[in-house]
Coordinates of C-alpha atoms and ligand atoms in Angstrom, one line a residue:
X811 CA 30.1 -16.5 24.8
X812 CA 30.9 -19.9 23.3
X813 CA 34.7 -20.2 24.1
X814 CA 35.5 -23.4 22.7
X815 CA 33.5 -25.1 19.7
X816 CA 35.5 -28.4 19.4
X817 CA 35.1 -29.1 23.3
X818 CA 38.7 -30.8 23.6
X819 CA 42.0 -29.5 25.3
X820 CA 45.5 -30.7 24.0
X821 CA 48.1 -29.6 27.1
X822 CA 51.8 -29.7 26.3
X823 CA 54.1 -28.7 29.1
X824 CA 57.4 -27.8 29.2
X825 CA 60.6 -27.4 31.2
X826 CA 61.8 -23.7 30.2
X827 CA 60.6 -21.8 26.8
X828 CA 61.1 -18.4 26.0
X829 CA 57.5 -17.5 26.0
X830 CA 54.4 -19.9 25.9
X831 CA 52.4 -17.1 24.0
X832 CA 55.2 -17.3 21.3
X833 CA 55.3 -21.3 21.3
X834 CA 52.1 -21.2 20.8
X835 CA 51.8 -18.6 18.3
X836 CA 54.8 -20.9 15.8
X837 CA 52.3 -24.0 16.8
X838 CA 49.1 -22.1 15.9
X839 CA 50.9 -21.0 12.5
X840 CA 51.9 -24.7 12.0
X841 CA 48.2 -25.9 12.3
X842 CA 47.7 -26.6 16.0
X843 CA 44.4 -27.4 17.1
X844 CA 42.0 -25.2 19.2
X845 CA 42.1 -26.0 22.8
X846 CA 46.0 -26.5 22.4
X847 CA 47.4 -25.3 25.7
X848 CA 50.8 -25.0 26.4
X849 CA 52.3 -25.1 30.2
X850 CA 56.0 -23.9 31.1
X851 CA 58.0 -24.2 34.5
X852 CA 59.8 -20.7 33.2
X853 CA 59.9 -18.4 30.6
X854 CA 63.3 -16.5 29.3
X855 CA 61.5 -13.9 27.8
X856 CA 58.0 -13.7 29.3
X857 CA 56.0 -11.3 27.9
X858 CA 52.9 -8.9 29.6
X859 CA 51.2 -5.9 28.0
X860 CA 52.3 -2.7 26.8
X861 CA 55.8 -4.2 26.1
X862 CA 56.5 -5.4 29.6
X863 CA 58.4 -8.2 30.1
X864 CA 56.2 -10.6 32.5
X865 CA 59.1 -11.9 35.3
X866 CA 58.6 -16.0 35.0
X867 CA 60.9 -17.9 37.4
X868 CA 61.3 -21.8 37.0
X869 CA 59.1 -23.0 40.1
X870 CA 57.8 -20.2 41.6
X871 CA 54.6 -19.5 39.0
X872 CA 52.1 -20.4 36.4
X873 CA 52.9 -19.8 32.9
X874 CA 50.7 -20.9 29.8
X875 CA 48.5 -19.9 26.8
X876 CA 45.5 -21.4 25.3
X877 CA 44.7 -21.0 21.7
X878 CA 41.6 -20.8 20.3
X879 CA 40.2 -20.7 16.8
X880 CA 37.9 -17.6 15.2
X881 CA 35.2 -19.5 16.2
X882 CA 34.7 -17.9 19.5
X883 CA 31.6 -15.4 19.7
X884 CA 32.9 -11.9 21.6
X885 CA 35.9 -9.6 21.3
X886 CA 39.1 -9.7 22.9
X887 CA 38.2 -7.9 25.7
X888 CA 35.2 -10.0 26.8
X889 CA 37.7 -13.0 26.2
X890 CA 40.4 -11.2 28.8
X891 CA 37.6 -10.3 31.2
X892 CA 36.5 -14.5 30.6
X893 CA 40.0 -15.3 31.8
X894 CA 40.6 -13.3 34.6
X895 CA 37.0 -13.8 36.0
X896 CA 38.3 -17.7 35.5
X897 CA 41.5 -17.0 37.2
X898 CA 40.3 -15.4 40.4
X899 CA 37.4 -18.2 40.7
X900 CA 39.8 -20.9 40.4
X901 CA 42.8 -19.0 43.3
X902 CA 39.3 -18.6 45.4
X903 CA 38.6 -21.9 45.5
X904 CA 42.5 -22.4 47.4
X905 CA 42.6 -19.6 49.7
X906 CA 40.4 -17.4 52.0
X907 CA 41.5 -13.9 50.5
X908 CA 40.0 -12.0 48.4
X909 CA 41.2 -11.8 45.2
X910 CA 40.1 -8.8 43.0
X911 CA 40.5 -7.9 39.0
X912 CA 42.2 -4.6 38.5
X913 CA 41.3 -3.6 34.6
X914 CA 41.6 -4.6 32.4
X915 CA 43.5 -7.8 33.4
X916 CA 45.1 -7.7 36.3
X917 CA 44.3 -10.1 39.6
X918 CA 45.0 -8.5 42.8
X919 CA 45.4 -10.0 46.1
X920 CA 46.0 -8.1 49.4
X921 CA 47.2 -5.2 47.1
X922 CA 49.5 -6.7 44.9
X923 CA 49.4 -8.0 41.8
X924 CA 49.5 -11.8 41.3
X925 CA 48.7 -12.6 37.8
X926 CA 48.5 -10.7 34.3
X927 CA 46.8 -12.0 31.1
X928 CA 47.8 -11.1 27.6
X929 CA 45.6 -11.6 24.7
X930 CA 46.8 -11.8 21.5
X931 CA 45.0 -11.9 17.9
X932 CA 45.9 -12.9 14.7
X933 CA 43.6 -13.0 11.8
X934 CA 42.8 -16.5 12.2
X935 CA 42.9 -17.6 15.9
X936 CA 43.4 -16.0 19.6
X937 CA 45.7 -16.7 22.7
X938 CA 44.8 -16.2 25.7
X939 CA 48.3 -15.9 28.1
X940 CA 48.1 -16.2 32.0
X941 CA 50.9 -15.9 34.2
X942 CA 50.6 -16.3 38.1
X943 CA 53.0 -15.8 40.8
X944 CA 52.8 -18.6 42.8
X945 CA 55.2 -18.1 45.5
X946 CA 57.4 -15.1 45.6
X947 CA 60.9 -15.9 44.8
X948 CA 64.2 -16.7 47.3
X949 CA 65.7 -13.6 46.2
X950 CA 62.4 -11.6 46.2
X951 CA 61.0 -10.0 42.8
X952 CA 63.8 -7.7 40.8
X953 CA 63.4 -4.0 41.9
X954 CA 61.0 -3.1 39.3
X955 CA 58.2 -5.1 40.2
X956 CA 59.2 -4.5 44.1
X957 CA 56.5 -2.1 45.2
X958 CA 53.8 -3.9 42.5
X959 CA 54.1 -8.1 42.5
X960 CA 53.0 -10.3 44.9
X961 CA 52.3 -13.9 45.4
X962 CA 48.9 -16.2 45.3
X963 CA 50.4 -17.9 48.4
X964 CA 52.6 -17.3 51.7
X965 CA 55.9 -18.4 51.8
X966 CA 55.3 -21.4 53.9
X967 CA 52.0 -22.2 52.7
X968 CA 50.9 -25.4 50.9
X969 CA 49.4 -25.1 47.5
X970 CA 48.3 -27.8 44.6
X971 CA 49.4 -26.4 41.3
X972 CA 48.2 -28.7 38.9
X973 CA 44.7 -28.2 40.6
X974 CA 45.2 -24.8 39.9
X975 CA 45.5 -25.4 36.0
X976 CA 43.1 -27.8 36.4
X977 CA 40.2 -25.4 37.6
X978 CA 41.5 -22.3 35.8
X979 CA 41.1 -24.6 32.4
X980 CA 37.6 -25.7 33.7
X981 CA 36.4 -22.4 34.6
X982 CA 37.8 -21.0 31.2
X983 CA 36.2 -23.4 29.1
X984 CA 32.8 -23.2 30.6
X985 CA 30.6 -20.8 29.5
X986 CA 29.7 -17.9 32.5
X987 CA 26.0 -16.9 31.8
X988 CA 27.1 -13.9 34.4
X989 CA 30.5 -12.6 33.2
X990 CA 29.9 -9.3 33.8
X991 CA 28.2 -9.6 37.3
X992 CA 31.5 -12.0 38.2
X993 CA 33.8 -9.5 36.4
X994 CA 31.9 -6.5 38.6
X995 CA 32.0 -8.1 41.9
X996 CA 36.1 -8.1 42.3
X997 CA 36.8 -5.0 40.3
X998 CA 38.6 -3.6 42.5
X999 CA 38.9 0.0 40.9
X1000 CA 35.7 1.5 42.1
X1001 CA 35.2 4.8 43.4
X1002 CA 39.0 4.8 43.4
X1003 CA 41.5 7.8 42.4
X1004 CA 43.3 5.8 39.6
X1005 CA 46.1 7.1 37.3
X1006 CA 45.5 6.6 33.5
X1007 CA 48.3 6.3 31.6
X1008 CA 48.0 6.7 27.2
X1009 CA 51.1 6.7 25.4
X1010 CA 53.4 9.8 26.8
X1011 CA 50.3 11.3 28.5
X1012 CA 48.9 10.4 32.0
X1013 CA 46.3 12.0 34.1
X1014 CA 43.9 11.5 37.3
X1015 CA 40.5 10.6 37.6
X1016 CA 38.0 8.8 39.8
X1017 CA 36.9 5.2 38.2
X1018 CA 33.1 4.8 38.6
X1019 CA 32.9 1.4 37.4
X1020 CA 32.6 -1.3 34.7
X1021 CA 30.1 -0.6 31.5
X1022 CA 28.5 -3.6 29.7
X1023 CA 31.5 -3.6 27.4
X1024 CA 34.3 -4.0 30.1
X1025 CA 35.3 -0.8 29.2
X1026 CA 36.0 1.4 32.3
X1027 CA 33.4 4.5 33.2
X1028 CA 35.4 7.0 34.7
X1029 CA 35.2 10.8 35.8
X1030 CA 37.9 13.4 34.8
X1031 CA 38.7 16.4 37.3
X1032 CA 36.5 18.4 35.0
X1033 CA 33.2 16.3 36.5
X1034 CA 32.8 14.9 33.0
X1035 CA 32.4 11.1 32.5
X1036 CA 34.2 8.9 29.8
X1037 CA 35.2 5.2 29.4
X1038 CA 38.3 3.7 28.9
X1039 CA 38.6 1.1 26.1
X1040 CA 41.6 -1.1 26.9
X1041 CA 44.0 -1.1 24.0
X1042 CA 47.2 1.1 25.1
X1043 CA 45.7 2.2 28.4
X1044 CA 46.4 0.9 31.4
X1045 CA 45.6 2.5 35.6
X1046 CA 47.3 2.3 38.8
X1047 CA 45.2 2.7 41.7
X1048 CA 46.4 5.5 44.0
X1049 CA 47.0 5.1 47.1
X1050 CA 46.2 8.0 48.9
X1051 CA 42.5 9.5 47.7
X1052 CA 43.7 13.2 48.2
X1053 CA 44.5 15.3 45.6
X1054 CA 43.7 15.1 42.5
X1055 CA 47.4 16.1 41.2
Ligands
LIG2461 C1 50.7 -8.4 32.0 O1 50.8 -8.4 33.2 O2 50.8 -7.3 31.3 C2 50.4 -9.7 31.2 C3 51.3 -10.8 31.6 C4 51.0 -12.1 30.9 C5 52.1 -13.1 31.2 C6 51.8 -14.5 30.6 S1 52.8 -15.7 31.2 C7 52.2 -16.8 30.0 C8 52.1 -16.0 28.7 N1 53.4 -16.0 28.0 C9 53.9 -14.7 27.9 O3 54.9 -14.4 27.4 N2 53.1 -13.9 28.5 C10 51.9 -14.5 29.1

């Protein structure tokens, strides 16, 4: 997919903002360029998917959006899949662990989840939102996200930032000839019991596996198969493999 026609990038950073997806969204409005990216020590009012609120402390993460035009060939999904196959290639290239995609957007490392992505479309250009826990904060993460977030890195471990952005934003703007292969090789939901949740209703099943879409092939307790398109869905991997209550 051709991500970026104009072949530029325009970063602004900031101190603290309420939400770099919504700065960026008054900036698209107001004209901004393709290839704007905008980069925030914090965020007040941090946003993830299904109306979560993505927890953004000053220092401790890596919070920014990149706009791009209608120009870009592909849907949203690919474009999310794009980003997180960018994101776990760029956090691979810093540390020894393994870092897996949980889908439709989620990067995982030793079980916990260190970054989300939120994609959002208007009729006339696309952002692309990453947020990354760096470090995990003095106080730890608030009681909600206790059992879920982690961190990219240890507490006492060194780590370059800006070399992070700066190989994220190169991996994102190059075009992967093998998205799908990348995007298969760190899903981490295969073969696993998983939770779907749609709306008020949530069931088991057993994931199977990514289809050529990035839609999720799964198998309901009935033994027949279906795929999840992302949207209002989202899974939680189980830990236990039991039961399938
Ligand atoms: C999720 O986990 O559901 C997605 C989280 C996305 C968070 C990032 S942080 C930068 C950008 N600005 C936001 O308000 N959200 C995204």
């Amino acid at each position: 997919m051709m991500i970026l026609t104009n072949k530029r990038i325009y970063i602004e950073r900031y101190g603290t903002v309420t939400s770099t997806n919504d700065l960026l969204k008054e900036k698209a409005s107001g004209g901004a360029p393709e290839g704007t990216v905008i980069i925030a020590d914090a965020q007040t009012a941090g946003r993830g998917r299904m109306g979560r609120r993505f927890h953004s402390p000053a220092g401790r993460g890596i919070y920014m959006s990149i706009l791009l035009r209608t120009e870009f060939s592909g849907d949203e999904v690919c474009l999310t899949a794009h980003a997180a196959v960018a994101v776990a290639k760029a956090i691979e290239k810093q540390t020894e662990k393994a870092v897996f995609i949980k889908w439709v957007n989620d990067i995982y490392i030793d079980g916990r989840k260190v970054c989300g992505i939120l994609t959002e479309k208007a009729s006339d250009y696309v952002i692309v939102g990453i947020g990354i826990n760096l470090r995990e904060p003095e106080d730890g993460y608030p009681d909600e996200l206790r059992s879920i977030a982690g961190a990219v890195f240890g507490k006492d471990s060194d780590y370059d930032a800006d070399r992070l952005i700066n190989d994220i934003l190169i991996e994102f703007f190059k075009d992967n000839a093998d998205l799908l292969g990348d995007y298969r090789a760190r899903s981490m939901t295969d073969g696993k019991r998983i939770l779907v949740r749609q709306g008020n209703t949530e069931y088991y099943a057993r994931a199977l596996g990514i289809d050529e879409s990035f839609g999720l092939r799964i198998a309901l307790r009935d033994g027949s198969e279906t795929i999840l398109r992302s949207g209002e869905i989202s899974v939680s991997v189980r830990e236990t493999d039991g039961d399938n209550k």
